[in-house]
mmCIF file of C-alpha atoms and ligand atoms in Angstrom:
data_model
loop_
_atom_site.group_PDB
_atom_site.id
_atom_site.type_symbol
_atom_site.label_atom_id
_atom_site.label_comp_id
_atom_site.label_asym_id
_atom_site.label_seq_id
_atom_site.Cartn_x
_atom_site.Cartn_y
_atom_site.Cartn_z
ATOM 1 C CA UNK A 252 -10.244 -7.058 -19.584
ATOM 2 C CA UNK A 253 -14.042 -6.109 -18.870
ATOM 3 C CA UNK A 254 -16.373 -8.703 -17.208
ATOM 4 C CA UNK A 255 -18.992 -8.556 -19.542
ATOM 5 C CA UNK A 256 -21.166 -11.597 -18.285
ATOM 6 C CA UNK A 257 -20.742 -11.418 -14.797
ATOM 7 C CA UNK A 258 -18.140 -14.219 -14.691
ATOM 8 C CA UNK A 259 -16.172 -12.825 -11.929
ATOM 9 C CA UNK A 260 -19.792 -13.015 -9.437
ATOM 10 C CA UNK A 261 -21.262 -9.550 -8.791
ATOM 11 C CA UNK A 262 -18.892 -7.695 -10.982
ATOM 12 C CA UNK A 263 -20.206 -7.543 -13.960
ATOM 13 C CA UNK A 264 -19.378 -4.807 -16.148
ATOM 14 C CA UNK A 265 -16.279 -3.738 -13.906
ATOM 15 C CA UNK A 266 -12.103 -3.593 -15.585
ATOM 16 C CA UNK A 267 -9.997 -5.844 -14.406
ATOM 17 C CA UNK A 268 -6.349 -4.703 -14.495
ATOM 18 C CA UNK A 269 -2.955 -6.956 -13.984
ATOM 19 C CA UNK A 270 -0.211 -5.733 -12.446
ATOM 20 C CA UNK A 271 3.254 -7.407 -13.480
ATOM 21 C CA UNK A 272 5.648 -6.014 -10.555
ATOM 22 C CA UNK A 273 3.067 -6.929 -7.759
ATOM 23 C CA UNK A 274 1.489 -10.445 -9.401
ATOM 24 C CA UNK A 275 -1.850 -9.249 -8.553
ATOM 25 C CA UNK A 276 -5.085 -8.302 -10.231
ATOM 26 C CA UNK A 277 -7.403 -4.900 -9.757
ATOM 27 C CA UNK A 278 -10.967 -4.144 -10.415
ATOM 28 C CA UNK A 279 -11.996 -0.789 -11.572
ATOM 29 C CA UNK A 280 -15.773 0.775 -11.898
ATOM 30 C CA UNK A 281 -15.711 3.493 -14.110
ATOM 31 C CA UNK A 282 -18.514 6.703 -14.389
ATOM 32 C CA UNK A 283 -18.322 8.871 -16.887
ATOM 33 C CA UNK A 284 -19.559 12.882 -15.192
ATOM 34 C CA UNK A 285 -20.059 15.395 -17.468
ATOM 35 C CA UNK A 286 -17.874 13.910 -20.205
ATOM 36 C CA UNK A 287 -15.045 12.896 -18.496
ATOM 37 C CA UNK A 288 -14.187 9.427 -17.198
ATOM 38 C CA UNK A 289 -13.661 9.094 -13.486
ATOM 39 C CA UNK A 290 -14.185 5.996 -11.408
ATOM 40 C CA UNK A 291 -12.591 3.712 -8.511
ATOM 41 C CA UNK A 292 -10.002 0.847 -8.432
ATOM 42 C CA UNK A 293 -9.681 -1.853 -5.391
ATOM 43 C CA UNK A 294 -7.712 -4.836 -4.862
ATOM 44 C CA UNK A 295 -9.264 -7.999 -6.167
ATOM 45 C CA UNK A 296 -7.103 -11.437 -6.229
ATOM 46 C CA UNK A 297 -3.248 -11.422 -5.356
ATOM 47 C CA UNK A 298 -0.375 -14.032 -4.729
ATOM 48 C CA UNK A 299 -0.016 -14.821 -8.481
ATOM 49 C CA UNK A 300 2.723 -17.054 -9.844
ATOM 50 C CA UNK A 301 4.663 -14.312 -11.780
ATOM 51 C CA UNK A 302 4.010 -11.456 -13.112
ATOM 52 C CA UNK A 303 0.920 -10.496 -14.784
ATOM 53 C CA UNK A 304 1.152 -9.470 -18.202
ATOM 54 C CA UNK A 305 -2.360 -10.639 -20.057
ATOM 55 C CA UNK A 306 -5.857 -11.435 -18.907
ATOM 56 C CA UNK A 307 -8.428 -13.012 -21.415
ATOM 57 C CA UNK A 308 -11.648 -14.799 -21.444
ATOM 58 C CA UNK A 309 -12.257 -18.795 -21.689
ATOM 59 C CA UNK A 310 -15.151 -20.306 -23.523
ATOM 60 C CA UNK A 311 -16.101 -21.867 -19.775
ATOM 61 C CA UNK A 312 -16.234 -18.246 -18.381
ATOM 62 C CA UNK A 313 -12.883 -18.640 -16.091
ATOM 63 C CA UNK A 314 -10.160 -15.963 -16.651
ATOM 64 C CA UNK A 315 -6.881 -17.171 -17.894
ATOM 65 C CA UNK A 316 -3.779 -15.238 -16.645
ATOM 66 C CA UNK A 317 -0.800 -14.846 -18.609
ATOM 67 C CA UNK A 318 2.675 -13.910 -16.690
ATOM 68 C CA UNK A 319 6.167 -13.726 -17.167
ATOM 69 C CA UNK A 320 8.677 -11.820 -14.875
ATOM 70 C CA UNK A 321 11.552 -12.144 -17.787
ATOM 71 C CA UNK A 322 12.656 -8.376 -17.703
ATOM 72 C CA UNK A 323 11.533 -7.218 -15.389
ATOM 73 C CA UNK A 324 10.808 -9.115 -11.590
ATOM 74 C CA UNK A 325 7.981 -9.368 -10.100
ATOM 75 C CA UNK A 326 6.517 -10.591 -6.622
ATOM 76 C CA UNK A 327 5.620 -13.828 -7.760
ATOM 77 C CA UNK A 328 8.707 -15.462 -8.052
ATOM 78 C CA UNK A 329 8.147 -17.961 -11.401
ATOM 79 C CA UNK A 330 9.970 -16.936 -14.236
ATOM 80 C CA UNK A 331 6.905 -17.127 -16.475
ATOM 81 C CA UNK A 332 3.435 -19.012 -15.619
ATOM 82 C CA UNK A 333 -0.725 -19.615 -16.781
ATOM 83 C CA UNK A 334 -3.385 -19.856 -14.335
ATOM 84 C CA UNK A 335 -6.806 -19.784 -14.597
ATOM 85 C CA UNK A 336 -8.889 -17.342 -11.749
ATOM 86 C CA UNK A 337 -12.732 -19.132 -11.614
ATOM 87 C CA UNK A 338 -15.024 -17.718 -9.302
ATOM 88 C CA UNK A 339 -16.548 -20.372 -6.710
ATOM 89 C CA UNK A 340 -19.893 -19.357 -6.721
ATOM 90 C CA UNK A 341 -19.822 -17.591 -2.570
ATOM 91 C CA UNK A 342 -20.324 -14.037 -2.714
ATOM 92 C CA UNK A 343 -17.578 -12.597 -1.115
ATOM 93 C CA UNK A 344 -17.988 -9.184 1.187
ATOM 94 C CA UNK A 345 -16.777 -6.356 -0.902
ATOM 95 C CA UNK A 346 -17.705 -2.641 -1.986
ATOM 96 C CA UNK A 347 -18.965 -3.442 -5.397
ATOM 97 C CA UNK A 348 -18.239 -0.229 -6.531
ATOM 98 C CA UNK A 349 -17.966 3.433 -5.410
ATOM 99 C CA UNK A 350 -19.638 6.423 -6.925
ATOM 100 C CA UNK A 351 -19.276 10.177 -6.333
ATOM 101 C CA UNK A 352 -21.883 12.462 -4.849
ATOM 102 C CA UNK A 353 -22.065 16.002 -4.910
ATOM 103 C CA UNK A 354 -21.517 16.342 -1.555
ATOM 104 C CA UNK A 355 -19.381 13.047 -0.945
ATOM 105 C CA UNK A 356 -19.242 9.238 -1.725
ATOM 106 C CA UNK A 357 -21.543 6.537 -2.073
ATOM 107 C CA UNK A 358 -20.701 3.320 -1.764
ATOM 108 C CA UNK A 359 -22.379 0.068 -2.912
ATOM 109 C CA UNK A 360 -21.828 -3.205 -0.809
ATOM 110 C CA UNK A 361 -22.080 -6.841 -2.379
ATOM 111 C CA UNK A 362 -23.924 -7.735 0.775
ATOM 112 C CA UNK A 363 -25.996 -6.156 2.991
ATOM 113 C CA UNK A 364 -23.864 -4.235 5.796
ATOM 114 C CA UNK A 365 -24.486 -4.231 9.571
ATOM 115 C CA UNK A 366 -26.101 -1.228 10.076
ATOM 116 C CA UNK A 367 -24.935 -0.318 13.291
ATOM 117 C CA UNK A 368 -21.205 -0.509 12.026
ATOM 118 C CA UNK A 369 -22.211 1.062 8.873
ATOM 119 C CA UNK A 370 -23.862 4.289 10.320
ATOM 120 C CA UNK A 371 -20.399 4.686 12.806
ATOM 121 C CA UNK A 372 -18.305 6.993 11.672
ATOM 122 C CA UNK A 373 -15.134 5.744 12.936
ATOM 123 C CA UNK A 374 -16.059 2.403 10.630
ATOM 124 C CA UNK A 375 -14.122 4.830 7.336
ATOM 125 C CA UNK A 376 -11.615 6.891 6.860
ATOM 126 C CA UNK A 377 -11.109 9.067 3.469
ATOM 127 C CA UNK A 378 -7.484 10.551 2.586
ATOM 128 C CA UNK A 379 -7.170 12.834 -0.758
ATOM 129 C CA UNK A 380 -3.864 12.662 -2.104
ATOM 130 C CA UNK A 381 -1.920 13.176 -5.419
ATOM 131 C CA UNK A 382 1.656 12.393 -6.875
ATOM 132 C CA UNK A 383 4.509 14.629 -7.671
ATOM 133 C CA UNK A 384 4.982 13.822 -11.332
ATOM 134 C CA UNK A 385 8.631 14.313 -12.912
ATOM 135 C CA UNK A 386 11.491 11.947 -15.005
ATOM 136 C CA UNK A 387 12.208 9.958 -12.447
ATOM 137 C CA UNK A 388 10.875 6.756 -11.820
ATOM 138 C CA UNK A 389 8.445 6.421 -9.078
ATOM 139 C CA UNK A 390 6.813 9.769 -8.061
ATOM 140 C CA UNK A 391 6.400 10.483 -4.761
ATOM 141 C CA UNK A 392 2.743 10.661 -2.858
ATOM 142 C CA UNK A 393 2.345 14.761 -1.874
ATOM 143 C CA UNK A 394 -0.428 17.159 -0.543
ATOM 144 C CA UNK A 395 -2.415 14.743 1.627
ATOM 145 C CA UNK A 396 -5.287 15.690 3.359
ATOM 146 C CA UNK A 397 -7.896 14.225 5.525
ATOM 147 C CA UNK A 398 -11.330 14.157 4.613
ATOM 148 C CA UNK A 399 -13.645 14.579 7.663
ATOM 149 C CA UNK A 400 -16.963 12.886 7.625
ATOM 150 C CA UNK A 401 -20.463 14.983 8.239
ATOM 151 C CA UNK A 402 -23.010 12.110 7.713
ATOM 152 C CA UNK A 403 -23.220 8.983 7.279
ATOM 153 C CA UNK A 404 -27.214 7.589 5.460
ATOM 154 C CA UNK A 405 -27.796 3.570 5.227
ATOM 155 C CA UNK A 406 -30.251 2.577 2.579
ATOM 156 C CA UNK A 407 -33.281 0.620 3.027
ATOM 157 C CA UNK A 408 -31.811 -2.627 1.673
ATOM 158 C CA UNK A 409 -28.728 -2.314 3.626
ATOM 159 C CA UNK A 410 -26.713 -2.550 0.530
ATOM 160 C CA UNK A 411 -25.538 1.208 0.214
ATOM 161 C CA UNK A 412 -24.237 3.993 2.240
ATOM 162 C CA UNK A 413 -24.277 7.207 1.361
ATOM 163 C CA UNK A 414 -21.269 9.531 2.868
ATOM 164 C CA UNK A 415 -21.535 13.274 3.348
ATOM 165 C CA UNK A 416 -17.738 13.911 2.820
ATOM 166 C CA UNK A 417 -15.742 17.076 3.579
ATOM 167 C CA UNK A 418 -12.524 18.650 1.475
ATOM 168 C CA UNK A 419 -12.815 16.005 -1.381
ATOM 169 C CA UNK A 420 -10.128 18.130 -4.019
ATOM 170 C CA UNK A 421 -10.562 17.504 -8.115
ATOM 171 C CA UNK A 422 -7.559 16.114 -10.024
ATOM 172 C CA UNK A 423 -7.025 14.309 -6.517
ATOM 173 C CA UNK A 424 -6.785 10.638 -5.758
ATOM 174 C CA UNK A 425 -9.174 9.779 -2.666
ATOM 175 C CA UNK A 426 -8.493 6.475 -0.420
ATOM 176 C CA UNK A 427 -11.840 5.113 1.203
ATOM 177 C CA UNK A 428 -11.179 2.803 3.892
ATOM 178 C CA UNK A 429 -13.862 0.938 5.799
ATOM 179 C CA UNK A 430 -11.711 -1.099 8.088
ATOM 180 C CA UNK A 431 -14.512 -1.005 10.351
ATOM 181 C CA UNK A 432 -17.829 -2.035 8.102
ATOM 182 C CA UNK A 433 -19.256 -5.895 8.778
ATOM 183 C CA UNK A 434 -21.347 -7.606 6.848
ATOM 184 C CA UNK A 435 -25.069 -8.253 8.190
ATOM 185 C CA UNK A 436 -23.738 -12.045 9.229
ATOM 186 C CA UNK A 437 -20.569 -9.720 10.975
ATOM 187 C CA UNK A 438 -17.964 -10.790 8.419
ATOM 188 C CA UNK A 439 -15.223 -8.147 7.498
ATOM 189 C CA UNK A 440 -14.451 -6.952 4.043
ATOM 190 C CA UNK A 441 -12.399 -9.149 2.057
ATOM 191 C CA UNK A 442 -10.723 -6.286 0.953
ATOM 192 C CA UNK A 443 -11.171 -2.679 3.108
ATOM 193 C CA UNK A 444 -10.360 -0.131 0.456
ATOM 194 C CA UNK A 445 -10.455 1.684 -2.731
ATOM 195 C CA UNK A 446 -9.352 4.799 -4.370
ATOM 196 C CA UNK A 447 -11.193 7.090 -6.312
ATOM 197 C CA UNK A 448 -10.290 9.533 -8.830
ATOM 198 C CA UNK A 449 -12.217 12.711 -9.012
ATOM 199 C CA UNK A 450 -11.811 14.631 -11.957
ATOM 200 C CA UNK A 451 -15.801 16.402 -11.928
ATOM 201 C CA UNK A 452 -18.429 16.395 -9.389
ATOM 202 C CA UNK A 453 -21.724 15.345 -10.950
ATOM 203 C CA UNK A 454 -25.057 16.993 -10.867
ATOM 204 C CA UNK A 455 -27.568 15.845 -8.354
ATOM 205 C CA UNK A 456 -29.093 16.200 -5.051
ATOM 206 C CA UNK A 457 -27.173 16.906 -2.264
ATOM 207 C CA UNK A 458 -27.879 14.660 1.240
ATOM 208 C CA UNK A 459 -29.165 16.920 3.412
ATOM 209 C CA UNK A 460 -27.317 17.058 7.056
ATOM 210 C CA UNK A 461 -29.441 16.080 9.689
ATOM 211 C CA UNK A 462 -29.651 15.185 13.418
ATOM 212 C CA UNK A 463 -30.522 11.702 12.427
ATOM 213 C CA UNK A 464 -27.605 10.919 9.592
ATOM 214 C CA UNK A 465 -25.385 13.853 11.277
ATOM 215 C CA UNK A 466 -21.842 12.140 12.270
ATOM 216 C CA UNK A 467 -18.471 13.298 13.867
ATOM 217 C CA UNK A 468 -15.211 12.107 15.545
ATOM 218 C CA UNK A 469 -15.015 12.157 19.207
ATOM 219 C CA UNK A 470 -12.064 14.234 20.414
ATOM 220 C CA UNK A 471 -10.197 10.984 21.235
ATOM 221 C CA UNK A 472 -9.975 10.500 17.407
ATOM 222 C CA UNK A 473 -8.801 13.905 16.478
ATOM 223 C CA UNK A 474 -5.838 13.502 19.399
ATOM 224 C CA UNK A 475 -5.210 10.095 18.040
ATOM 225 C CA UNK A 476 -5.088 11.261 14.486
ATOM 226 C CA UNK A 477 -2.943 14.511 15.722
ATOM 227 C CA UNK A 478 -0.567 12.009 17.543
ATOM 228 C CA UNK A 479 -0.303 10.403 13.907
ATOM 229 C CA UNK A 480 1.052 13.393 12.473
ATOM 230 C CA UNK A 481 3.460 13.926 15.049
ATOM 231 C CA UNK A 482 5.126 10.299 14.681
ATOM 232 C CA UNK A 483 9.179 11.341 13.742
ATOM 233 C CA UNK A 484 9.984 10.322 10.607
ATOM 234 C CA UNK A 485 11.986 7.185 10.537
ATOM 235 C CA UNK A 486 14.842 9.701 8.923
ATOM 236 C CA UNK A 487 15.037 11.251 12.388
ATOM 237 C CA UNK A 488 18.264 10.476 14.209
ATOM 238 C CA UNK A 489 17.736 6.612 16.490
ATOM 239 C CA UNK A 490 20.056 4.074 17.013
ATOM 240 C CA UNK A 491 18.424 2.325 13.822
ATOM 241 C CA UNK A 492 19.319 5.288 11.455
ATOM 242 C CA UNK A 493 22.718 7.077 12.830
ATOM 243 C CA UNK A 494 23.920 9.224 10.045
ATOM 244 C CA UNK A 495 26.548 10.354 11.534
ATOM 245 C CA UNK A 496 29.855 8.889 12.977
ATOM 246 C CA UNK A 497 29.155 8.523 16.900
ATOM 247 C CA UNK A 498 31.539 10.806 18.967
ATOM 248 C CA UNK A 499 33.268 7.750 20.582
ATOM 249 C CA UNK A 500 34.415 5.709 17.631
ATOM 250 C CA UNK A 501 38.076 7.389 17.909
ATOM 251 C CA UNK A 502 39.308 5.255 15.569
ATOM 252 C CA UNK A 503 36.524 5.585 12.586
ATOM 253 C CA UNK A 504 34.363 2.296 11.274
ATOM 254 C CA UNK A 505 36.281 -1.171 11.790
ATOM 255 C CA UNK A 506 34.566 -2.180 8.615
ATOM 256 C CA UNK A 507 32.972 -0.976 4.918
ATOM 257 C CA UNK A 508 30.173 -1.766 2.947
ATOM 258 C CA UNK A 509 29.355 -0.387 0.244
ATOM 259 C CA UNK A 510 25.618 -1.147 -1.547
ATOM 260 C CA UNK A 511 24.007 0.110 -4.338
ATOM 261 C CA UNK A 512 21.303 -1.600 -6.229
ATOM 262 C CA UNK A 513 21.591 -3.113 -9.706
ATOM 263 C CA UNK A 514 19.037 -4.183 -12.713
ATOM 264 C CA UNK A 515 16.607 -6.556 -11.676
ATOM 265 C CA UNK A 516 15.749 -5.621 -8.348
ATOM 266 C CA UNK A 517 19.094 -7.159 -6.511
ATOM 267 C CA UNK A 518 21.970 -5.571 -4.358
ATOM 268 C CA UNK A 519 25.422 -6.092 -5.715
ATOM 269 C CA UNK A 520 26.284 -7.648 -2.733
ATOM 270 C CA UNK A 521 24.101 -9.979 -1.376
ATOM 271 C CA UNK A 522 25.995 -11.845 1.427
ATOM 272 C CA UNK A 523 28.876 -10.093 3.665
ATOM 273 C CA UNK A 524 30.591 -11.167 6.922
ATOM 274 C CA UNK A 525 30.924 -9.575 10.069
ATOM 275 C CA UNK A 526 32.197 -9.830 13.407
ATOM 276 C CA UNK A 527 29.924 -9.626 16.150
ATOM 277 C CA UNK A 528 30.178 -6.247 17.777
ATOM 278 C CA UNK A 529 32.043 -4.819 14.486
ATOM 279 C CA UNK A 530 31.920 -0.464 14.357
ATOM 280 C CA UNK A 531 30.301 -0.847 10.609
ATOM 281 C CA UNK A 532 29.954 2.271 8.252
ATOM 282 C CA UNK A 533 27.679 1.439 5.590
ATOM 283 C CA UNK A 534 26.929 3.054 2.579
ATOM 284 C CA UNK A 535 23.669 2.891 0.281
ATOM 285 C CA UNK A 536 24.229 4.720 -3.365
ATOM 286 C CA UNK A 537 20.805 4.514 -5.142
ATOM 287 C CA UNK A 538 22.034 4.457 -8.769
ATOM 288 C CA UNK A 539 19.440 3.403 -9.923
ATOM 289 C CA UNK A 540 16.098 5.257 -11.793
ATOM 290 C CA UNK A 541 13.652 4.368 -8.665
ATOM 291 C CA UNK A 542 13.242 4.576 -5.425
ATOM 292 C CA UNK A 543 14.958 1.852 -3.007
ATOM 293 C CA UNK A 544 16.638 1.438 0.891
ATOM 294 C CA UNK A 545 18.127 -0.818 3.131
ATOM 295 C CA UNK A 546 17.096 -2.734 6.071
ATOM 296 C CA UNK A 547 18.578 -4.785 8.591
ATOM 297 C CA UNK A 548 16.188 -6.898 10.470
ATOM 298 C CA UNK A 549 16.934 -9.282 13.352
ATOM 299 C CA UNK A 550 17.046 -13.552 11.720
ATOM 300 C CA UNK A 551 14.456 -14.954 9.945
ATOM 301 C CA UNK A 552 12.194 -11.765 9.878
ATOM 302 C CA UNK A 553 13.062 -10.479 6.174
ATOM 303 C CA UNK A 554 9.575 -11.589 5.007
ATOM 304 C CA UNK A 555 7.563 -10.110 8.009
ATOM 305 C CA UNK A 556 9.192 -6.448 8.063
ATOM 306 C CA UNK A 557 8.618 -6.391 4.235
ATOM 307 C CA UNK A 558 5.052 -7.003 4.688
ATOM 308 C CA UNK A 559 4.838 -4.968 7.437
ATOM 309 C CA UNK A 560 5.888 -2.008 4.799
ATOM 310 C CA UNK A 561 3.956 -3.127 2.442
ATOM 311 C CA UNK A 562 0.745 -2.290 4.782
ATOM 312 C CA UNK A 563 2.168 1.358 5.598
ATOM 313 C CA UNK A 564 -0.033 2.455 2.503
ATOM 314 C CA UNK A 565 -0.056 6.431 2.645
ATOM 315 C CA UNK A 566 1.943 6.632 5.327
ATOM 316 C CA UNK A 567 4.327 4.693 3.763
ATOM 317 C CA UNK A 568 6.868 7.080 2.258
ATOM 318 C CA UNK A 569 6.823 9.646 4.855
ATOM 319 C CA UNK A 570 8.404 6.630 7.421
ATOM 320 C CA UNK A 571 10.829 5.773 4.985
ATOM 321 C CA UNK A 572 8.759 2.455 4.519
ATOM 322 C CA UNK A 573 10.613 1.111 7.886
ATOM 323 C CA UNK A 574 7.746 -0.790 10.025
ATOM 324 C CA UNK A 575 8.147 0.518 13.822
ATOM 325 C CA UNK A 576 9.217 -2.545 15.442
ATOM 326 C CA UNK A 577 11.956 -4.345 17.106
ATOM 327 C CA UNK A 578 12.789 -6.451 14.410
ATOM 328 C CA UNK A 579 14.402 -4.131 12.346
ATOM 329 C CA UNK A 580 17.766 -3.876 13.892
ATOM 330 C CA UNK A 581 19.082 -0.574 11.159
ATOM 331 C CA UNK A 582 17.793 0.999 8.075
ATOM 332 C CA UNK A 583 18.737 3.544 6.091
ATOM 333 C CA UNK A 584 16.271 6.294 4.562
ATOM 334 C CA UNK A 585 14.796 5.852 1.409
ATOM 335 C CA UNK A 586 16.481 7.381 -1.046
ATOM 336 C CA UNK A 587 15.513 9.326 -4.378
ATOM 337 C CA UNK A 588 17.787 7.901 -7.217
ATOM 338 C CA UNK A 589 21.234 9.310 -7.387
ATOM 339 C CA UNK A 590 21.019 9.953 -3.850
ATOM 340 C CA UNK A 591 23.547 8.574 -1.216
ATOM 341 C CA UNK A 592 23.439 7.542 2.895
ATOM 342 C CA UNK A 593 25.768 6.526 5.170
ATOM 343 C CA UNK A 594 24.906 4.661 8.242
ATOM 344 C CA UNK A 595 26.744 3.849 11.550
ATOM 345 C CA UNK A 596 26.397 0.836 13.414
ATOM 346 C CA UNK A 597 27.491 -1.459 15.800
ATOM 347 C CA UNK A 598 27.225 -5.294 14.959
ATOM 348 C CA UNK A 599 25.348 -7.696 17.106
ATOM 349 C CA UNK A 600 27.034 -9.674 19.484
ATOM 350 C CA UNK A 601 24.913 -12.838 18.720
ATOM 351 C CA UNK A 602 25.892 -15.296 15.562
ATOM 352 C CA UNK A 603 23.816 -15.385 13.183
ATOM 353 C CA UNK A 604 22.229 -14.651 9.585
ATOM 354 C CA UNK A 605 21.221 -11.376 9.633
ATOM 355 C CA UNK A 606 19.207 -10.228 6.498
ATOM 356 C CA UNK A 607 18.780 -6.988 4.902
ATOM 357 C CA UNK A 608 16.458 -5.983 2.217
ATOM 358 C CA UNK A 609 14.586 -3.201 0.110
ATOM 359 C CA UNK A 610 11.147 -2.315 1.778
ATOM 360 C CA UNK A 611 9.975 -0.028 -0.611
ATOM 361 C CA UNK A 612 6.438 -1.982 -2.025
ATOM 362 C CA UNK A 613 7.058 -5.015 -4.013
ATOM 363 C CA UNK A 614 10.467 -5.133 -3.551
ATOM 364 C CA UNK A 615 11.248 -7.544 -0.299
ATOM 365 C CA UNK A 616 10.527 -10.728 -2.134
ATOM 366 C CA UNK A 617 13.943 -10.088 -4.279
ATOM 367 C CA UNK A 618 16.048 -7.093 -3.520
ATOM 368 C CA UNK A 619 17.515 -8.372 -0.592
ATOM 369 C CA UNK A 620 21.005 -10.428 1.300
ATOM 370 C CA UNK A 621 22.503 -11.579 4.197
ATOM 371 C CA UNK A 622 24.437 -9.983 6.689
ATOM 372 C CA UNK A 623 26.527 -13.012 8.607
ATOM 373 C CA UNK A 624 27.552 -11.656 12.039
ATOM 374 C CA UNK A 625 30.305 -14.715 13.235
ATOM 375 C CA UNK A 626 31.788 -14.393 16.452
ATOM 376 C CA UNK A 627 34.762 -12.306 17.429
HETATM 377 CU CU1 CU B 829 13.969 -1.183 -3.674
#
């Protein structure tokens, strides 16, 4: 639904789209270049009761949200809800909107930015990226590329920057993040990115590059961001992610399980019992039409890892959505539907619940069980 009257603050004009699986709401600011739509989409209000199926207009000006997740689940975990989004009045930090440049980006604050932080160029980073479309559900991210920074102008009023941008691709998807971008009071951005569709450059004037707006990474960056590339997958071989049966387990697997998801986001097993220090062979079949895994995390810590992969973002995929840290006991990779993975593992010695869940975006809150581990 469009804001037509500037209900939603500083918005006016902008799309607002709900999503049903994720129980949130986006804001899109379209331009149309030479004939063709194009525009951005951010984040804009999330944590809804259910999942979002209608947005529409009261007389007052508030936006009424209508939800159900009968059919299909959803984050918010109401079968079916109504709420009513009003904005308070406060203008919140945000990019208002994003437009492209022949050369690059601008973008267009709500407030006015610290300059300082504004003209750094380690405040942004851009990504171009597109999807591998096919039948199955859930196409993949492929081709990403970084797009390097060459200057960086602040406008008079503080309220735009203008971004000399390198390697932006047409028919690509482009993530802006500006982590690093404070408001003139130093507040951070409510929400710190966007993506931006680029289907034609327009026309105009290109910034010229000069000693004064000129920007680039120090070398520390490039090592950091060459050390990023380098991460091993989390499908390389760890203790977390043994694919094959270890050399010493003469006897094969003391136990079997055997998961594979089915309709409406759920395991068909959702509690199983093991003994503590059990050899367990575990096997994931992903009959299903999208894209799913399984983690083990230590008790308690369901909720945290699954955030934690929900915050992966582009990197996401390539990881296997698995979070790098000690909580997550095993995992297997994420798997393409129709695809299959066995895992090896040994038990924990401590008692305890141990719970296990899908980490692929938007699926933690449901697709998940409970390992018990009882003692021997
Ligand atoms: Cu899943």
């Amino acid at each position: 639904t469009y804001d037509d009257k500037g209900k939603m603050g500083p918005f006016d004009g902008q799309l607002f789209v709900g999503d049903q699986g994720q129980s949130k709401i986006m804001r899109v600011d379209l331009e149309k270049i030479k004939g063709r739509y194009q525009g951005v989409v951010f984040p804009f209000r999330e944590g809804f009761m259910s999942g979002i199926l209608r947005l529409n207009w009261g007389a007052d000006g508030s936006m009424f949200v209508g939800m159900t997740s009968r059919g299909w689940p959803a984050t918010g975990q109401q079968l079916y809800g109504l709420q009513r989004l009003e904005w308070n009045g406060k203008m919140p930090f945000e990019m208002k909107t994003v437009k492209a440049k022949p050369d690059g980006f601008e973008i267009e604050f709500t407030q006015p930015v610290d300059e300082k932080r504004a003209r750094d160029v380690n405040s942004y980073e851009f990504t171009s990226f597109t999807y591998k479309y096919g039948h199955n559900y859930g196409s993949p991210v492929i081709n990403q590329g970084s797009c390097p920074i060459r200057a960086i102008e602040v406008s008079a009023d503080k309220m735009k920057v203008r971004l000399v941008v390198d390697s932006m691709r047409l028919g690509y998807i482009h993530e802006i993040k500006a982590a690093g971008v404070r408001s003139a009071d130093n507040f951070a951005l409510l929400h710190n990115f966007g993506y931006y569709t680029l289907n034609n450059f327009p026309d105009g004037e290109k910034l010229a590059v000069t000693a004064d707006n000129k920007v680039e990474k120090m070398t520390m960056d490039h090592q950091h961001m060459d050390m990023g590339k380098n991460i091993k997958p989390a499908t390389a071989v760890s203790v977390r992610h043994l694919t094959r049966q270890p050399a010493e387990w003469t006897k094969g697997a003391e136990q079997t399980i055997s998961l594979n998801p089915i309709p409406g986001l759920k395991y068909n097993i959702t509690a199983v019992t093991v003994k503590a220090g059990t050899k367990v062979k575990l096997t994931f079949k992903n009959s299903d039409d999208m894209l799913h895994n399984v983690v083990i995390t230590v008790p308690n810590a369901a909720d945290e890892v699954g955030s934690m992969a929900l915050k992966m973002g582009l990197n996401g995929e390539r990881m296997s959505y698995v979070p790098s840290t000690p909580k997550v006991l095993f995992n297997t990779s994420l798997l393409q539907p129709g695809k299959s993975e066995t895992i090896y593992f040994t038990a924990p010695q401590k008692a305890g619940d141990y719970p296990y869940e899908c980490t692929y975006p938007g699926h933690y809150l449901v697709m998940r069980g409970i390992m018990k581990v009882v003692a021997k």
